[in-house]
Coordinates of C-alpha atoms in Angstrom, one line a residue:
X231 CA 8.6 -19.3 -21.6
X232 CA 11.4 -20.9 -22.3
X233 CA 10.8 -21.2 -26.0
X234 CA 10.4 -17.3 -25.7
X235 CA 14.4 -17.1 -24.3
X236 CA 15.7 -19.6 -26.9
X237 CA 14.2 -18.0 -30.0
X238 CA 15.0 -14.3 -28.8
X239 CA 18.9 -15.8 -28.0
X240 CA 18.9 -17.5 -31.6
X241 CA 17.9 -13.9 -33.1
X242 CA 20.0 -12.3 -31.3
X243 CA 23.2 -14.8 -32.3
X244 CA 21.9 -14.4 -36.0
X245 CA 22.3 -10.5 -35.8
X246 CA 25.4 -10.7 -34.0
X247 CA 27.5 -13.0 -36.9
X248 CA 29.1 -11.0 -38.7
X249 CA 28.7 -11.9 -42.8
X250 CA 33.0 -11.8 -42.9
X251 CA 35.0 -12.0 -39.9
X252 CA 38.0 -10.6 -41.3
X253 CA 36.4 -8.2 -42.8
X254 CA 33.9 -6.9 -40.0
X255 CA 37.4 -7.0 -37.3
X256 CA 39.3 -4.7 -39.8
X257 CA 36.1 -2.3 -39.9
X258 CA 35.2 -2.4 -36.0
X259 CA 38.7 -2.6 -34.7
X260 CA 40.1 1.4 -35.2
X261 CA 36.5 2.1 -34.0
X262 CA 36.6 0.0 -30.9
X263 CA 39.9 1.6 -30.3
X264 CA 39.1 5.3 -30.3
X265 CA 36.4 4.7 -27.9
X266 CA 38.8 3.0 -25.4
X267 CA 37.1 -0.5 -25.3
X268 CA 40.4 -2.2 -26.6
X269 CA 44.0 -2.0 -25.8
X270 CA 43.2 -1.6 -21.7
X271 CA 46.8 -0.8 -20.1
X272 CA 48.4 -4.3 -19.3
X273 CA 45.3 -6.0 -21.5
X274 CA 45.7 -5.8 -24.9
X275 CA 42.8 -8.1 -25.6
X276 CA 40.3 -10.4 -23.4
X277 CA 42.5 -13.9 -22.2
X278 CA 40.5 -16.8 -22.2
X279 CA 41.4 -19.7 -19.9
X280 CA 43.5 -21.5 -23.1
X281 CA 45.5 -18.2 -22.6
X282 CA 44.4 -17.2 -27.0
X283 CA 43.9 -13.7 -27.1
X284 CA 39.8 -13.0 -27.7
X285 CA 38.9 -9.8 -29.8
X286 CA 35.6 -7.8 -28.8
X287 CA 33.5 -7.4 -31.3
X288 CA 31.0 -3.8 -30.9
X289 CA 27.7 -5.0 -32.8
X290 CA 26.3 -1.8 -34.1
X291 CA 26.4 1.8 -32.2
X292 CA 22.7 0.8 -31.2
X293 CA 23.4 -2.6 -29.6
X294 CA 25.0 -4.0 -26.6
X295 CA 29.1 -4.4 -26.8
X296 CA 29.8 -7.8 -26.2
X297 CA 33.3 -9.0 -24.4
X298 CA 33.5 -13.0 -24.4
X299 CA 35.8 -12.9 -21.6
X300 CA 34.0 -10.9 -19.1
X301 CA 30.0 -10.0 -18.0
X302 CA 31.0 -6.1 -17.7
X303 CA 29.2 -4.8 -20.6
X304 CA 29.3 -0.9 -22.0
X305 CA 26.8 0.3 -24.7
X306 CA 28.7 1.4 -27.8
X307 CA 27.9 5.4 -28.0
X308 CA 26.9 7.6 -25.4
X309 CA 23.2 8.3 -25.1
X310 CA 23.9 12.0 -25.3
X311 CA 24.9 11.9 -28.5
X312 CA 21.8 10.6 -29.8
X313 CA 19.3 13.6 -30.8
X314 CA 16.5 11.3 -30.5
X315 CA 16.9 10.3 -26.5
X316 CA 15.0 13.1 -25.3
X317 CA 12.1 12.3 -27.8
X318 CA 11.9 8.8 -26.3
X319 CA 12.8 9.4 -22.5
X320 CA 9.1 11.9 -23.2
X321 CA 7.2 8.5 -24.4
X322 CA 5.9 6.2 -21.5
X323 CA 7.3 2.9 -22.7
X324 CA 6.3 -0.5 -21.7
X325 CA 9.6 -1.3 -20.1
X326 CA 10.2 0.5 -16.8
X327 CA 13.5 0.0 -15.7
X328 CA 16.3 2.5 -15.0
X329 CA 19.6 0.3 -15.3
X330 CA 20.8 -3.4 -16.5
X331 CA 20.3 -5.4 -13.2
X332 CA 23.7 -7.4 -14.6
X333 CA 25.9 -5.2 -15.7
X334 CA 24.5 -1.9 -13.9
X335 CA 24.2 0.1 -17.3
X336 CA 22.8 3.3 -16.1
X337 CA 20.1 5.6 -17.9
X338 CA 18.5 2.6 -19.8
X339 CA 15.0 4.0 -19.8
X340 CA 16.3 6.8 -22.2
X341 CA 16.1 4.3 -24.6
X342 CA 13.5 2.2 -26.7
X343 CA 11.8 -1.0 -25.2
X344 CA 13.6 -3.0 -28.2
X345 CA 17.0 -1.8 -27.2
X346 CA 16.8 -2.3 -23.5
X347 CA 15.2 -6.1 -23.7
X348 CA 18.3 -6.2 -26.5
X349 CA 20.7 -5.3 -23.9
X350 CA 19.5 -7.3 -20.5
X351 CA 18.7 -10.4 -22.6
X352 CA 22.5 -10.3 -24.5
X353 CA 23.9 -9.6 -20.9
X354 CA 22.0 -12.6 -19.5
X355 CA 23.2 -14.9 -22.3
X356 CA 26.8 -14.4 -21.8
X357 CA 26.7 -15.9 -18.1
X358 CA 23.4 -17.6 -17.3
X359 CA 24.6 -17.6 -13.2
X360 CA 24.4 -14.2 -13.1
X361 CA 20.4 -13.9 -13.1
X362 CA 20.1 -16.1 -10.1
X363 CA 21.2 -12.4 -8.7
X364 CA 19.1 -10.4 -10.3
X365 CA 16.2 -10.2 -7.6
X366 CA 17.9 -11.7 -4.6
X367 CA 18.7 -7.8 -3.1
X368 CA 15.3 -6.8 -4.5
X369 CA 12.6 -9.4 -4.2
X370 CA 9.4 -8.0 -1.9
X371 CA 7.1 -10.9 -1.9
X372 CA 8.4 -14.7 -0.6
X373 CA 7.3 -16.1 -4.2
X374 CA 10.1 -14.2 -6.0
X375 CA 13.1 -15.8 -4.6
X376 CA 11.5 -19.4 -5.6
X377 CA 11.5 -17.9 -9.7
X378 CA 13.6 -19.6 -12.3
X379 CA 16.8 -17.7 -14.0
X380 CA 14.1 -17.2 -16.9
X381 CA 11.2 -16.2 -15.0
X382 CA 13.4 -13.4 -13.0
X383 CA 14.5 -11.8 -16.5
X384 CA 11.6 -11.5 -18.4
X385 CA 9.7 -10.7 -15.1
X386 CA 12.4 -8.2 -15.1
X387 CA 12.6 -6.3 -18.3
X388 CA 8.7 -7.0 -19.0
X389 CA 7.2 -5.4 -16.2
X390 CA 9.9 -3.3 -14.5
X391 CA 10.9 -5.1 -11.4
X392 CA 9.2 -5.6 -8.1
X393 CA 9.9 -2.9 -5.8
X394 CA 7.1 -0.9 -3.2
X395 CA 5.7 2.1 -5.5
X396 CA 7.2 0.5 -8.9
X397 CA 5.2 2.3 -12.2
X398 CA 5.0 -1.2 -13.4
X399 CA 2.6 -3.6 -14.0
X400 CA 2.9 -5.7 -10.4
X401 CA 0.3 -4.9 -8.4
X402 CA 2.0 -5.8 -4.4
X403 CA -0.7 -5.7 -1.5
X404 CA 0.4 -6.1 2.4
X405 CA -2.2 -7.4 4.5
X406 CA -3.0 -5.6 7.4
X407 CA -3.6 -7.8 10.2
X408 CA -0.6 -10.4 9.1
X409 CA 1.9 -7.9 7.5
X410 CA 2.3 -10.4 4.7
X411 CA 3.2 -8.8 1.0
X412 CA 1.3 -10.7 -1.5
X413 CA 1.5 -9.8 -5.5
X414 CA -2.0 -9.7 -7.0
X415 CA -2.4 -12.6 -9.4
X416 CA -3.0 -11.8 -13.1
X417 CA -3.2 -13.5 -16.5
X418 CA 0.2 -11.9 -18.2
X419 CA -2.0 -11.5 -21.7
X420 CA -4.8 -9.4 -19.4
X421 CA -1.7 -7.7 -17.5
X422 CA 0.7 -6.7 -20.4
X423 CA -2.6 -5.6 -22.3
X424 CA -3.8 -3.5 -19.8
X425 CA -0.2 -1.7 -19.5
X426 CA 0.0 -1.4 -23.2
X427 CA -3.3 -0.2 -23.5
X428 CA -3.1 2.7 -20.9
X429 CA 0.9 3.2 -20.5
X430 CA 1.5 2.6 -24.4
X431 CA -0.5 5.2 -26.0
X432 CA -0.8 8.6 -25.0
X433 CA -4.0 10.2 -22.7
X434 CA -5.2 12.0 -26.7
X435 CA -5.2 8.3 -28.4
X436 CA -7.2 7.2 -25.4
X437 CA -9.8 9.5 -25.9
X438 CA -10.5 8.1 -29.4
X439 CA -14.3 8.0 -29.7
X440 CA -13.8 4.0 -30.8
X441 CA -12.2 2.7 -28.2
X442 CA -14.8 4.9 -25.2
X443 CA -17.2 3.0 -27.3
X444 CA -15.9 -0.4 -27.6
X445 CA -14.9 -0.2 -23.5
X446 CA -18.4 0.7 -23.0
X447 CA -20.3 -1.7 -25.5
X448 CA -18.4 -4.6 -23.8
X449 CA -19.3 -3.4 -20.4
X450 CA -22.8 -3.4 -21.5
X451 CA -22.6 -6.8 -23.3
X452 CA -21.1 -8.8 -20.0
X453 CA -23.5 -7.3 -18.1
X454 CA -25.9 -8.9 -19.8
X455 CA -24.5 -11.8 -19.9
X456 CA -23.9 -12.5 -16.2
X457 CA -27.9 -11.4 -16.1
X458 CA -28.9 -14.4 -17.8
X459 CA -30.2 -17.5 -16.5
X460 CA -27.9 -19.5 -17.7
X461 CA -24.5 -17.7 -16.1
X462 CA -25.6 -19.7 -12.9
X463 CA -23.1 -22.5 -14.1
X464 CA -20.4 -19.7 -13.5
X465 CA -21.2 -19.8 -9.9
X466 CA -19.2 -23.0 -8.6
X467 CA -16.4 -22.2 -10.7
X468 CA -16.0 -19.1 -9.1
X469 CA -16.2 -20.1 -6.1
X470 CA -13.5 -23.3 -6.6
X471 CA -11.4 -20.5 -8.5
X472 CA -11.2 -18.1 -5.4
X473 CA -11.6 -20.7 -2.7
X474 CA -14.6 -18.5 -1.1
X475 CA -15.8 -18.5 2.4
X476 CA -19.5 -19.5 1.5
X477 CA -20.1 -20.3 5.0
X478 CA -20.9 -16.1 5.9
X479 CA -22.8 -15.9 2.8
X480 CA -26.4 -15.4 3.4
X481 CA -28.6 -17.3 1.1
X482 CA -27.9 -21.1 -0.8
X483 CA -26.3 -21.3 -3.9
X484 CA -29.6 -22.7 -5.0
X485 CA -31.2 -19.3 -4.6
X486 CA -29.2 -17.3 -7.0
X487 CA -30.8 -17.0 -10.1
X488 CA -27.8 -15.5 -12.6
X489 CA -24.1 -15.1 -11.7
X490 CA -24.4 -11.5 -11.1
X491 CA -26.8 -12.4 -8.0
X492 CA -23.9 -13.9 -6.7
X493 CA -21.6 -11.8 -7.3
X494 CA -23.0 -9.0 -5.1
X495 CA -24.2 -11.9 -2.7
X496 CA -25.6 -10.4 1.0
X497 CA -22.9 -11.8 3.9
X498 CA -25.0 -13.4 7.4
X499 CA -25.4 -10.5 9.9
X500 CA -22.4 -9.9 11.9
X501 CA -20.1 -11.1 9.7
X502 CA -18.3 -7.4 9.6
X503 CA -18.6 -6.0 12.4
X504 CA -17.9 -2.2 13.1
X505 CA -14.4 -1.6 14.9
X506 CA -15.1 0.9 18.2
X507 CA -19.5 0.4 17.5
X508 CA -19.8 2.8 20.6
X509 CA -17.4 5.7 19.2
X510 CA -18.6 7.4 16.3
X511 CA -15.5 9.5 16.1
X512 CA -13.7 6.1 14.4
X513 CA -14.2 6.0 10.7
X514 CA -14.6 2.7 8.8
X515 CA -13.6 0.9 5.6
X516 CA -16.5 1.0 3.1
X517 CA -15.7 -2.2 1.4
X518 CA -13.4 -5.3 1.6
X519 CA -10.9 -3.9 -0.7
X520 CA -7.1 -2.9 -0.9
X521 CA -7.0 0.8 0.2
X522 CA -4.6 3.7 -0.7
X523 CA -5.4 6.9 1.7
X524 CA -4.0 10.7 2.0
X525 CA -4.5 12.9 4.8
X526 CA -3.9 15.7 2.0
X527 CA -4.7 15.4 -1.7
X528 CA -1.6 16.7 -3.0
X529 CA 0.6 13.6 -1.3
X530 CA -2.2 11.7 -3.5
X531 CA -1.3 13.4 -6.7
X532 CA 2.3 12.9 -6.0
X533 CA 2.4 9.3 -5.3
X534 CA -0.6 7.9 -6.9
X535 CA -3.1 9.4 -8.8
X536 CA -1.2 10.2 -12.2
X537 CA -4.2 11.7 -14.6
X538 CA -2.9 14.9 -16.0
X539 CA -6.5 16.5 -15.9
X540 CA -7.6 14.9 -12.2
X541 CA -8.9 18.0 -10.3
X542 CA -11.9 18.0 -7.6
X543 CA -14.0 19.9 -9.9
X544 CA -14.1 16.9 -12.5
X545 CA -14.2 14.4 -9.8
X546 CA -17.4 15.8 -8.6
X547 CA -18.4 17.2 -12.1
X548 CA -22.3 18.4 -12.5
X549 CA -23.2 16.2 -9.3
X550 CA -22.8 18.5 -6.4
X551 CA -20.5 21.5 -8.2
X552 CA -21.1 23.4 -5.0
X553 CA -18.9 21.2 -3.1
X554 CA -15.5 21.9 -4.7
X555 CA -14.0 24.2 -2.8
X556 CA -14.9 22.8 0.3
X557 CA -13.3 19.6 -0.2
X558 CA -10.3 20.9 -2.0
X559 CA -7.2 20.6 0.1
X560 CA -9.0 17.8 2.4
X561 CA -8.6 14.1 2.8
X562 CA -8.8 11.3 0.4
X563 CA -9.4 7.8 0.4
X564 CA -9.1 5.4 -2.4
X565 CA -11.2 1.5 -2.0
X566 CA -10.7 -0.9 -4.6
X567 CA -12.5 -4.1 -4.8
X568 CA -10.5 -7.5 -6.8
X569 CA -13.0 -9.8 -7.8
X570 CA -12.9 -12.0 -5.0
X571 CA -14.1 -9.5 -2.8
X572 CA -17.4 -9.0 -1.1
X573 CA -18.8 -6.7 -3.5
X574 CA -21.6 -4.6 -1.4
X575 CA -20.4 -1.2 0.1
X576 CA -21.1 0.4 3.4
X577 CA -21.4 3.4 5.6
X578 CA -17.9 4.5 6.7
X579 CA -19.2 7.4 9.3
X580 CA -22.5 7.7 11.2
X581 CA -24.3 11.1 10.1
X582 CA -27.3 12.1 7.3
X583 CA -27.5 10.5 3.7
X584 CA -27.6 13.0 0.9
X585 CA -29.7 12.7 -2.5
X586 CA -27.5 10.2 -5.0
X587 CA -26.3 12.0 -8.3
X588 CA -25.2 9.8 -11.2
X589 CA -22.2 11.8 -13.8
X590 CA -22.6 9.4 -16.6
X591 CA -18.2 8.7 -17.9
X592 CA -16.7 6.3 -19.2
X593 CA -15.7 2.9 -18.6
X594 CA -11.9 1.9 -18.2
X595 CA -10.8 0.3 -15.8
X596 CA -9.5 0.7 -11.8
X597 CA -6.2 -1.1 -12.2
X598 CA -3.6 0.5 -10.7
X599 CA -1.8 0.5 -13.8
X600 CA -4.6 2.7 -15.5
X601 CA -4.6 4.8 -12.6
X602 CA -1.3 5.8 -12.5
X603 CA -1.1 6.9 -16.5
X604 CA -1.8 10.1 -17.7
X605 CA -5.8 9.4 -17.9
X606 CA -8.0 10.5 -15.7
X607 CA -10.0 7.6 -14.8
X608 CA -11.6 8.9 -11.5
X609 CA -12.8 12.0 -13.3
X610 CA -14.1 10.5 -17.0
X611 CA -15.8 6.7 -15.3
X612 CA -19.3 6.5 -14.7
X613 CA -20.0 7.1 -11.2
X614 CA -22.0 7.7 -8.2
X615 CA -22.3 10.5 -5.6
X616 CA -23.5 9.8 -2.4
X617 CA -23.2 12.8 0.6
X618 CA -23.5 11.8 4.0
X619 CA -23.9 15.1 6.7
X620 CA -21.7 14.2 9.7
X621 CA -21.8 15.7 13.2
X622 CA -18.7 13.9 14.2
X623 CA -16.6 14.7 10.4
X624 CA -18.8 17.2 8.5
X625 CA -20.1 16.7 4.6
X626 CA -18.4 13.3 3.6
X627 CA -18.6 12.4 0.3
X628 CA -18.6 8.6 -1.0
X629 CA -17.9 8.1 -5.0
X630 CA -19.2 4.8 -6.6
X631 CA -16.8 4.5 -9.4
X632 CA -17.9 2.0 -11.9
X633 CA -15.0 0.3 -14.0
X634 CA -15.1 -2.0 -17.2
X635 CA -17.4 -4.6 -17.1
X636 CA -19.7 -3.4 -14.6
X637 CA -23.1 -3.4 -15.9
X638 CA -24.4 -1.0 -13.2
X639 CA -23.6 0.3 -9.3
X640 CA -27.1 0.0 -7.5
X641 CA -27.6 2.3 -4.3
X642 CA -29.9 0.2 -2.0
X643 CA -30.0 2.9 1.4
X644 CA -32.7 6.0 1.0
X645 CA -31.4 9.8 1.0
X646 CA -32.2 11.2 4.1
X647 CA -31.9 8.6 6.4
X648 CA -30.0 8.3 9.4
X649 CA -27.1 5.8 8.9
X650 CA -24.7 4.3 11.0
X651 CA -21.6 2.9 10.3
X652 CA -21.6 -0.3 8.6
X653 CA -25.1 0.0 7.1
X654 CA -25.6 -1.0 3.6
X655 CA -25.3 1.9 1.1
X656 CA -25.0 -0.3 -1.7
X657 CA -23.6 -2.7 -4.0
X658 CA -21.5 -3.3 -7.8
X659 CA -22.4 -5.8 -10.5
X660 CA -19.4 -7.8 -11.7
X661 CA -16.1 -6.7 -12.7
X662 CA -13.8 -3.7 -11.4
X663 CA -14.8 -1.1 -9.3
X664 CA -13.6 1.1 -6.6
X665 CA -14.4 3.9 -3.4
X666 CA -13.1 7.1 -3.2
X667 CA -13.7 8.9 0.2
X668 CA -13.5 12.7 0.5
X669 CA -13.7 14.3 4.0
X670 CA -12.9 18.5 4.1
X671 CA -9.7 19.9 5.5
X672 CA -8.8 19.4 9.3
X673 CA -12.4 17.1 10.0
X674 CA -9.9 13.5 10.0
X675 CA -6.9 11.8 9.9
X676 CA -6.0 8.4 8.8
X677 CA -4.0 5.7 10.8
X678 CA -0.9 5.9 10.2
X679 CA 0.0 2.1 9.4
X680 CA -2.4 2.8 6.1
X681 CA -0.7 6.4 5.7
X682 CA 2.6 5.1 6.0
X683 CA 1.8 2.1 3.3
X684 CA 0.3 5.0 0.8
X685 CA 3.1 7.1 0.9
X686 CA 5.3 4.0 -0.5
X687 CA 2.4 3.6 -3.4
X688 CA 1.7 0.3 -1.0
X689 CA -2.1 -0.9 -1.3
X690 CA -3.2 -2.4 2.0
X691 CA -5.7 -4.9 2.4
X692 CA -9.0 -4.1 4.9
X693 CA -12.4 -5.4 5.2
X694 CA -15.7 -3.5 6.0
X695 CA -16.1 -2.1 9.2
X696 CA -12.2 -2.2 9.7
X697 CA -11.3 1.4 11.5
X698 CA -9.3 3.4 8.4
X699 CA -9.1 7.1 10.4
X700 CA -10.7 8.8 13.4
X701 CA -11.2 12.4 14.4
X702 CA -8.2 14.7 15.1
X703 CA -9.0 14.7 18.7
X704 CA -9.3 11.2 18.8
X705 CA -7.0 8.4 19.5
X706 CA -6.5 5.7 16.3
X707 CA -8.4 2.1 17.0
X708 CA -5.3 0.2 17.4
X709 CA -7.0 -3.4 17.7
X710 CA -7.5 -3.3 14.0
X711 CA -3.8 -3.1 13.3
X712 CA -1.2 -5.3 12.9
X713 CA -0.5 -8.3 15.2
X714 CA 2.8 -9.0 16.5
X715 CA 4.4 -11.8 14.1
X716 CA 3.9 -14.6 17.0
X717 CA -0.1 -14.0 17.4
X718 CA -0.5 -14.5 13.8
X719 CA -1.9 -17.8 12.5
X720 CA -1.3 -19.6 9.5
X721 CA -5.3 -20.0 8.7
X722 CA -4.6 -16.0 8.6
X723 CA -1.9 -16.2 6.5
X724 CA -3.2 -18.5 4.4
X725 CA -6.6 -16.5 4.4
X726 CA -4.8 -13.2 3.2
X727 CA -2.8 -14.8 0.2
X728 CA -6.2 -15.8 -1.1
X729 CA -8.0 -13.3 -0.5
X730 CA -5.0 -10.9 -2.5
X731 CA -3.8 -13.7 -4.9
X732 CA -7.5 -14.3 -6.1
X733 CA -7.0 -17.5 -7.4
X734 CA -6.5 -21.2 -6.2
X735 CA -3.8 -21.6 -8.9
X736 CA -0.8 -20.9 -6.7
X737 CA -2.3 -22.5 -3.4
X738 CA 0.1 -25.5 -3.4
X739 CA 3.2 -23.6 -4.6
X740 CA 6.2 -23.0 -1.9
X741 CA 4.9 -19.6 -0.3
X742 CA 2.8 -19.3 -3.6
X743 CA 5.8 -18.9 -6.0
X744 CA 3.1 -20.2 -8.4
X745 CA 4.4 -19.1 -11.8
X746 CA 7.4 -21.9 -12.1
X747 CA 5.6 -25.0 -10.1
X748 CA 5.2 -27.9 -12.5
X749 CA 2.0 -27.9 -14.3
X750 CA 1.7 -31.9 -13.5
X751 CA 2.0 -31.2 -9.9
X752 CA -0.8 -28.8 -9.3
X753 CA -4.0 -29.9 -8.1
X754 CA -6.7 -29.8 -10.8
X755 CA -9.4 -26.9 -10.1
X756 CA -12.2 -25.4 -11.9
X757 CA -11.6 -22.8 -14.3
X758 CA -14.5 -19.9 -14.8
X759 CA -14.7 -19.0 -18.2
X760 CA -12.1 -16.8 -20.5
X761 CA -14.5 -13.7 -20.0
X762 CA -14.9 -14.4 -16.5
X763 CA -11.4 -14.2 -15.6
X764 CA -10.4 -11.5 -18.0
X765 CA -13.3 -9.6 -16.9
X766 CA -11.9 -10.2 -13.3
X767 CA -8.7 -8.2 -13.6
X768 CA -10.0 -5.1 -15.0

């Protein structure tokens, strides 16, 4: 990283020298003049602390206007006058970020990605203090106030800042029980490709027949591959990686015969239990995952769900057609499983199982990130449609959305069955994947801690048989909320960060800052393999 700041400073420093000084002050001078950045009332030019007058020197129109004697910088031109600013403020840009967090310049996402890292890296070079500043009013997770001046900047103009509901590439996940805000760990080549793969190019360049093909060729291929035999050396690395609980796992290690067996490994019996088992009127999670919900399916539009084409009739496509209109206006719920997670699904309401319908789609994947660009992922992935008939909530409809690199989604419960809630319904091969939950207008509601989290684009970490809504007439399960900051303990704390960090990389770090501890001091763990952990984050 820091070769990355010195050799963008040195190219910025070799643009900036002018090829005659004399003769680039005589040209930029009357300019710099008639737009008012010299010859200030009472400050004909910039003091420095020998008391020699100090010209500003304006770059180009395009580029930052640099003042040696002060950190208040102006961009040379008004963006209004450019014709082309409206052009780019219509592109989605890999840079998300509004104004300079030095210098305040306002309306910076009307221009390119090249000219705003221009401007907050110049800004940044002129004081290096300043960036110890640039988070400390806007940090969300403990880790980011532990960052170097570096690590703050380029976190800054690379991914757009972390703030709750940011359009950026940090994925922030609050624990339920312990209230704790962790930021999803990621490789930054898998995390700036997925952004420039589904924020850099527009929904039509997405739908190029090569790249549907290649997504779902390499889906194919790793499933394949975690099939084999000799994937079962994946297994311990995976487990050192994530730091998994093997002691509610069900069978020995010695009994899986491919990583994929373990992957969607059975847990011991009562190892999620069903919140209120006696009151049917409480509705369950479906999967350990990090959950998104809306008690109306315009807030989920609005706040989440960005695909320009996402409707309920493509969401339930040729699959059960019929059942448009009566979920349309109702309840949604959004489940998606990290890698970590315990990857078999269950019954979130008691009730009837329907026939499952498979709409064969597509394979990109669940991120957030993907989700929130103009593609439709819910409506174009592979998936599986499962009704259940409830007495207590009406028709409730459970999507298996498959993801890249999931070689299949296998439904292990039989259609017309009686279920309860927590039974098996099924389980995902590895990679991505994710739960969607439709209920029909005025059957639930959801609690209100999860409502309140969605409504700030907030995903909130839950586990299966953790109540997620209830019945209008019914009370919410408040045991399943979160403690009061005194009854939590650290093994929950510490439980929570892995189980939304994913990795064992950051264990050691100061409240898993992670990304600036010294590689020398960092305990040496097993790694799974480059496909493994790319794989993992899709």
């Amino acid at each position: 990283m820091d070769e990355a700041v010195i050799c963008l400073e040195e190219q910025l420093e070799a643009k900036s020298k002018p090829k005659s000084v004399g003769d680039k002050l005589k040209k930029m001078v009357p300019d710099m003049k008639s737009l008012n950045l010299l010859g200030r009332s009472g400050d004909p030019g910039s003091a420095s602390a020998s008391g020699t007058s100090t010209p500003q020197i304006s770059i180009e129109a395009s580029e930052p206007t640099l003042n040696a004697g002060s950190s208040d910088f102006r961009i040379a031109g008004d963006e209004s006058d450019s014709p082309d600013r409206d052009d780019l403020n219509d592109e989605e840009h890999v840079v998300e970020i509004r104004e300079c967090p030095i210098c305040h310049q306002p309306r910076l996402n009307k221009r390119s990605d090249t000219d705003i890292i221009t401007h907050i890296a110049t800004c940044a070079s002129q004081d290096w203090r300043q960036v110890n500043n640039v988070l400390v009013s806007g940090f969300v997770t403990a880790s980011q106030a532990q960052r170097k001046w570096y690590s703050k900047v380029i976190t800054k103009i690379s991914y757009g800042g972390y703030k709750l509901g940011a359009n950026s590439a940090n994925i922030l996940v609050q624990d339920r029980i312990t209230g704790q805000i962790n930021e999803e760990k990621m490789s930054v080549y898998v995390r700036l490709g997925i952004r420039m793969l589904y924020k850099g190019l527009k929904s039509r360049e997405m739908e190029n027949k090569r790249i549907r093909k290649m997504l779902k060729n390499l889906s194919i291929k790793q499933g394949k591959k975690f099939d084999d035999p000799a994937s079962r050396e994946e297994i311990e690395k995976f487990i050192e990686f994530h730091r998994l609980n093997m002691d509610e796992v069900l069978l020995p290690l010695n009994e899986f015969n491919n990583f994929n067996e373990f992957f969607y490994r059975a847990l011991k019996p009562g190892a999620r239990p069903c919140s209120a088992p006696d009151n049917s009127k409480i509705i369950v999670s479906p999967a350990d995952c990090r959950s998104v919900v809306f008690n109306e399916m315009s807030q989920a539009t609005s706040v989440w769900v960005k695909g320009r084409e996402f409707n309920m009739k493509r969401l339930l496509g040729d699959a059960y057609p019929e059942d448009v209109s009566r979920f349309d206006g109702g309840s949604l719920g959004i489940f998606r499983l990290a890698p970590q997670d315990y990857h078999r699904f269950h019954m979130p309401v008691d009730g009837i199982m329907g026939e499952p319908r498979t709409i064969e789609g597509e394979y990109y994947t669940v991120n957030p990130m993907a989700i929130r660009s103009a593609l439709d992922v819910y409506g174009e992935n592979v998936r599986v449609l499962v009704p259940i008939d409830s007495e207590q909530h009406g028709r409730v409809m459970v999507i298996c959305v498959g993801a890249m690199m999931v070689g299949s989604t296998v439904i292990t419960a039989t259609a017309g069955q009686q279920v309860k809630r927590t039974d098996e319904l099924g389980y995902f091969k590895f990679g991505g994947s994710t739960i969607l939950l439709l209920f029909e207008p005025g059957k639930m509601l959801y609690d209100d801690d999860l409502v309140d989290n969605s409504s700030s684009a907030l995903e909130t970490l839950v586990r299966v048989g953790m109540s997620v809504g209830h019945s209008p007439d019914e009370p919410q399960w408040t045991p399943d909320m979160r403690k009061d900051e005194q009854e939590v303990t650290d093994a929950e704390k510490k439980e929570a960060k892995r189980r939304i960090q994913g990795s064992a990389a950051v264990e050691d770090s100061p409240e898993g800052s992670g990304e600036d501890e010294p590689r020398h001091s960092r305990k040496p763990s097993a790694a799974p393999t480059v496909n493994t952990l790319a794989a993992s984050a899709m």
